[in-house]
Amino acid sequence: MAAERLSKIPEADIDPNGVFKYVLIRVHSKEDESYVDIVRGYSWAEYHADIYDKVSGDLERAGDVDCECIGGGRIKHDSAEKKIHVYGYSMGFGRANHSVSTEKLKAQYPDYEITWANEGY
């Protein structure tokens, strides 16, 4: 049941264009040791915590999961060029493992060029 519930959570959800903050969230099942890492990035967020608070609150209210933010950064999404660049860090949560985030995004955007770097803010 837990694995099935976790598999229904989209692993990547980002705005369709622009430069914006993102967080990498680990969603833990309360039933067992299973978890899934998810990427969320939105331009409406002034702070990384704004994204984490909304997403984790929504998921935890839906039931049987706990969330933890395992880092953040920025995403530059150019849908016209089909390019995504993941970089930077979060002052509050630290740097996300951008290689993990990039793999999640590649699954969601298979026809995109997706790159990452630890440089920049």
PDB file of N, CA and C in Angstrom, residues 13-17 19-23 40-56 58:
ATOM      1  N   ASP A  13       7.554  18.497 -10.564  1.00  0.00           N
ATOM      2  CA  ASP A  13       6.539  19.474 -10.925  1.00  0.00           C
ATOM      3  C   ASP A  13       7.179  20.843 -10.822  1.00  0.00           C
ATOM      4  N   ILE A  14       7.363  21.480 -11.976  1.00  0.00           N
ATOM      5  CA  ILE A  14       7.990  22.801 -12.008  1.00  0.00           C
ATOM      6  C   ILE A  14       7.196  23.708 -12.937  1.00  0.00           C
ATOM      7  N   ASP A  15       7.422  25.010 -12.773  1.00  0.00           N
ATOM      8  CA  ASP A  15       6.769  25.973 -13.651  1.00  0.00           C
ATOM      9  C   ASP A  15       7.247  25.788 -15.092  1.00  0.00           C
ATOM     10  N   PRO A  16       6.391  26.138 -16.063  1.00  0.00           N
ATOM     11  CA  PRO A  16       6.708  25.876 -17.464  1.00  0.00           C
ATOM     12  C   PRO A  16       7.776  26.786 -18.062  1.00  0.00           C
ATOM     13  N   ASN A  17       8.146  27.863 -17.385  1.00  0.00           N
ATOM     14  CA  ASN A  17       9.136  28.783 -17.944  1.00  0.00           C
ATOM     15  C   ASN A  17       9.683  29.696 -16.872  1.00  0.00           C
ATOM     16  N   VAL A  19      13.033  31.519 -14.357  1.00  0.00           N
ATOM     17  CA  VAL A  19      14.041  31.172 -13.365  1.00  0.00           C
ATOM     18  C   VAL A  19      13.362  31.237 -12.008  1.00  0.00           C
ATOM     19  N   PHE A  20      13.482  30.180 -11.225  1.00  0.00           N
ATOM     20  CA  PHE A  20      12.759  30.117  -9.961  1.00  0.00           C
ATOM     21  C   PHE A  20      13.455  29.176  -8.980  1.00  0.00           C
ATOM     22  N   LYS A  21      13.077  29.310  -7.725  1.00  0.00           N
ATOM     23  CA  LYS A  21      13.596  28.451  -6.673  1.00  0.00           C
ATOM     24  C   LYS A  21      12.971  27.066  -6.774  1.00  0.00           C
ATOM     25  N   TYR A  22      13.738  26.057  -6.297  1.00  0.00           N
ATOM     26  CA  TYR A  22      13.187  24.711  -6.225  1.00  0.00           C
ATOM     27  C   TYR A  22      13.678  24.021  -4.969  1.00  0.00           C
ATOM     28  N   VAL A  23      12.936  22.998  -4.538  1.00  0.00           N
ATOM     29  CA  VAL A  23      13.361  22.170  -3.404  1.00  0.00           C
ATOM     30  C   VAL A  23      13.272  20.695  -3.799  1.00  0.00           C
ATOM     31  N   ARG A  40      10.175  20.093  -6.701  1.00  0.00           N
ATOM     32  CA  ARG A  40       9.117  21.088  -6.870  1.00  0.00           C
ATOM     33  C   ARG A  40       9.771  22.461  -7.030  1.00  0.00           C
ATOM     34  N   GLY A  41       9.391  23.187  -8.090  1.00  0.00           N
ATOM     35  CA  GLY A  41       9.940  24.513  -8.329  1.00  0.00           C
ATOM     36  C   GLY A  41       8.902  25.444  -8.912  1.00  0.00           C
ATOM     37  N   TYR A  42       8.759  26.619  -8.275  1.00  0.00           N
ATOM     38  CA  TYR A  42       7.708  27.555  -8.691  1.00  0.00           C
ATOM     39  C   TYR A  42       8.188  29.000  -8.569  1.00  0.00           C
ATOM     40  N   SER A  43       7.754  29.811  -9.518  1.00  0.00           N
ATOM     41  CA  SER A  43       8.168  31.217  -9.519  1.00  0.00           C
ATOM     42  C   SER A  43       7.424  32.051  -8.476  1.00  0.00           C
ATOM     43  N   TRP A  44       6.288  31.576  -7.975  1.00  0.00           N
ATOM     44  CA  TRP A  44       5.541  32.351  -6.973  1.00  0.00           C
ATOM     45  C   TRP A  44       6.257  32.392  -5.622  1.00  0.00           C
ATOM     46  N   ALA A  45       7.219  31.510  -5.413  1.00  0.00           N
ATOM     47  CA  ALA A  45       7.853  31.396  -4.096  1.00  0.00           C
ATOM     48  C   ALA A  45       8.937  32.449  -3.897  1.00  0.00           C
ATOM     49  N   GLU A  46       8.792  33.207  -2.828  1.00  0.00           N
ATOM     50  CA  GLU A  46       9.842  34.161  -2.476  1.00  0.00           C
ATOM     51  C   GLU A  46      11.012  33.434  -1.810  1.00  0.00           C
ATOM     52  N   TYR A  47      10.693  32.399  -1.041  1.00  0.00           N
ATOM     53  CA  TYR A  47      11.705  31.613  -0.331  1.00  0.00           C
ATOM     54  C   TYR A  47      11.520  30.133  -0.647  1.00  0.00           C
ATOM     55  N   HIS A  48      12.615  29.367  -0.516  1.00  0.00           N
ATOM     56  CA  HIS A  48      12.520  27.919  -0.706  1.00  0.00           C
ATOM     57  C   HIS A  48      11.501  27.316   0.262  1.00  0.00           C
ATOM     58  N   ALA A  49      11.464  27.839   1.483  1.00  0.00           N
ATOM     59  CA  ALA A  49      10.548  27.320   2.504  1.00  0.00           C
ATOM     60  C   ALA A  49       9.086  27.489   2.096  1.00  0.00           C
ATOM     61  N   ASP A  50       8.779  28.490   1.280  1.00  0.00           N
ATOM     62  CA  ASP A  50       7.401  28.675   0.820  1.00  0.00           C
ATOM     63  C   ASP A  50       6.947  27.452   0.023  1.00  0.00           C
ATOM     64  N   ILE A  51       7.820  26.953  -0.845  1.00  0.00           N
ATOM     65  CA  ILE A  51       7.488  25.775  -1.648  1.00  0.00           C
ATOM     66  C   ILE A  51       7.370  24.556  -0.733  1.00  0.00           C
ATOM     67  N   TYR A  52       8.374  24.375   0.122  1.00  0.00           N
ATOM     68  CA  TYR A  52       8.370  23.206   1.011  1.00  0.00           C
ATOM     69  C   TYR A  52       7.123  23.193   1.901  1.00  0.00           C
ATOM     70  N   ASP A  53       6.805  24.336   2.497  1.00  0.00           N
ATOM     71  CA  ASP A  53       5.653  24.387   3.408  1.00  0.00           C
ATOM     72  C   ASP A  53       4.354  24.025   2.699  1.00  0.00           C
ATOM     73  N   LYS A  54       4.159  24.544   1.494  1.00  0.00           N
ATOM     74  CA  LYS A  54       2.920  24.249   0.757  1.00  0.00           C
ATOM     75  C   LYS A  54       2.858  22.786   0.341  1.00  0.00           C
ATOM     76  N   VAL A  55       3.925  22.301  -0.298  1.00  0.00           N
ATOM     77  CA  VAL A  55       3.920  20.931  -0.825  1.00  0.00           C
ATOM     78  C   VAL A  55       3.856  19.910   0.311  1.00  0.00           C
ATOM     79  N   SER A  56       4.681  20.090   1.339  1.00  0.00           N
ATOM     80  CA  SER A  56       4.679  19.120   2.440  1.00  0.00           C
ATOM     81  C   SER A  56       3.353  19.153   3.187  1.00  0.00           C
ATOM     82  N   ASP A  58       0.379  19.903   1.936  1.00  0.00           N
ATOM     83  CA  ASP A  58      -0.619  19.222   1.101  1.00  0.00           C
ATOM     84  C   ASP A  58      -0.457  17.707   1.171  1.00  0.00           C
TER      85      ASP A  58
END
